[in-house]
Amino acid sequence: MSLWTRHKPCPSCGRSGTGRIKCSNCQTVGCTNGNCEIGGLNRWCPICRKETKKVRL
């Protein structure tokens, strides 16, 4: 799994050093931080409002 860096932080929350994930439905990219808009590895995407499988990048 790759991590967001301080030169290329998470586009959803701006953090670095967290794992990269994306929604399998809407392809929105975020991180594994629970405070991120995509946030965590739960099954619900707040962007597309569907149950999803979040894929680690």
PDB file of C-alpha atoms in Angstrom:
ATOM      1  CA  MET A   1       0.000   0.000   0.000  1.00  0.00           C
ATOM      2  CA  SER A   2       1.305   3.422  -0.853  1.00  0.00           C
ATOM      3  CA  LEU A   3       1.151   6.443   1.422  1.00  0.00           C
ATOM      4  CA  TRP A   4       0.341  10.102   0.850  1.00  0.00           C
ATOM      5  CA  THR A   5       3.419  12.305   1.260  1.00  0.00           C
ATOM      6  CA  ARG A   6       3.765  15.901   2.371  1.00  0.00           C
ATOM      7  CA  HIS A   7       4.607  16.847  -1.260  1.00  0.00           C
ATOM      8  CA  LYS A   8       1.468  15.055  -2.450  1.00  0.00           C
ATOM      9  CA  PRO A   9      -1.031  14.986   0.472  1.00  0.00           C
ATOM     10  CA  CYS A  10      -4.497  13.422   0.471  1.00  0.00           C
ATOM     11  CA  PRO A  11      -6.753  15.509  -1.816  1.00  0.00           C
ATOM     12  CA  SER A  12      -9.757  15.040   0.485  1.00  0.00           C
ATOM     13  CA  CYS A  13      -8.258  16.083   3.844  1.00  0.00           C
ATOM     14  CA  GLY A  14      -4.701  17.333   3.166  1.00  0.00           C
ATOM     15  CA  ARG A  15      -2.949  14.858   5.481  1.00  0.00           C
ATOM     16  CA  SER A  16       0.278  13.042   4.722  1.00  0.00           C
ATOM     17  CA  GLY A  17       1.661   9.724   5.962  1.00  0.00           C
ATOM     18  CA  THR A  18      -1.691   7.942   5.682  1.00  0.00           C
ATOM     19  CA  GLY A  19      -2.646   5.054   3.408  1.00  0.00           C
ATOM     20  CA  ARG A  20      -4.243   5.742   0.041  1.00  0.00           C
ATOM     21  CA  ILE A  21      -7.717   4.340  -0.703  1.00  0.00           C
ATOM     22  CA  LYS A  22     -10.421   4.878  -3.313  1.00  0.00           C
ATOM     23  CA  CYS A  23     -14.100   4.079  -3.565  1.00  0.00           C
ATOM     24  CA  SER A  24     -14.817   1.193  -5.948  1.00  0.00           C
ATOM     25  CA  ASN A  25     -18.031   2.916  -7.138  1.00  0.00           C
ATOM     26  CA  CYS A  26     -17.236   6.600  -7.697  1.00  0.00           C
ATOM     27  CA  GLN A  27     -13.410   6.260  -7.783  1.00  0.00           C
ATOM     28  CA  THR A  28     -12.993   9.137  -5.298  1.00  0.00           C
ATOM     29  CA  VAL A  29      -9.534   9.034  -3.723  1.00  0.00           C
ATOM     30  CA  GLY A  30      -8.900   9.602  -0.028  1.00  0.00           C
ATOM     31  CA  CYS A  31      -6.967   8.154   2.883  1.00  0.00           C
ATOM     32  CA  THR A  32      -7.386   5.702   5.747  1.00  0.00           C
ATOM     33  CA  ASN A  33      -7.674   8.472   8.346  1.00  0.00           C
ATOM     34  CA  GLY A  34     -11.082   8.376  10.039  1.00  0.00           C
ATOM     35  CA  ASN A  35     -11.409  12.183   9.763  1.00  0.00           C
ATOM     36  CA  CYS A  36     -10.937  12.137   5.985  1.00  0.00           C
ATOM     37  CA  GLU A  37     -13.993  12.764   3.779  1.00  0.00           C
ATOM     38  CA  ILE A  38     -13.601   9.236   2.364  1.00  0.00           C
ATOM     39  CA  GLY A  39     -12.095   8.172   5.687  1.00  0.00           C
ATOM     40  CA  GLY A  40     -11.423   4.773   7.140  1.00  0.00           C
ATOM     41  CA  LEU A  41     -12.169   1.422   5.621  1.00  0.00           C
ATOM     42  CA  ASN A  42     -15.906   1.292   6.324  1.00  0.00           C
ATOM     43  CA  ARG A  43     -18.334   0.036   3.692  1.00  0.00           C
ATOM     44  CA  TRP A  44     -20.175   3.322   3.125  1.00  0.00           C
ATOM     45  CA  CYS A  45     -18.953   6.099   0.816  1.00  0.00           C
ATOM     46  CA  PRO A  46     -20.256   9.546   1.811  1.00  0.00           C
ATOM     47  CA  ILE A  47     -19.599  10.897  -1.705  1.00  0.00           C
ATOM     48  CA  CYS A  48     -21.667   8.491  -3.832  1.00  0.00           C
ATOM     49  CA  ARG A  49     -23.834   7.393  -0.844  1.00  0.00           C
ATOM     50  CA  LYS A  50     -23.552   3.715  -1.701  1.00  0.00           C
ATOM     51  CA  GLU A  51     -22.188   0.649  -0.023  1.00  0.00           C
ATOM     52  CA  THR A  52     -18.736   0.127  -1.449  1.00  0.00           C
ATOM     53  CA  LYS A  53     -15.501  -1.765  -1.240  1.00  0.00           C
ATOM     54  CA  LYS A  54     -12.698   0.676  -0.577  1.00  0.00           C
ATOM     55  CA  VAL A  55      -9.598  -0.362  -2.513  1.00  0.00           C
ATOM     56  CA  ARG A  56      -6.122   0.263  -1.097  1.00  0.00           C
ATOM     57  CA  LEU A  57      -3.767   1.845  -3.634  1.00  0.00           C
TER      58      LEU A  57
END
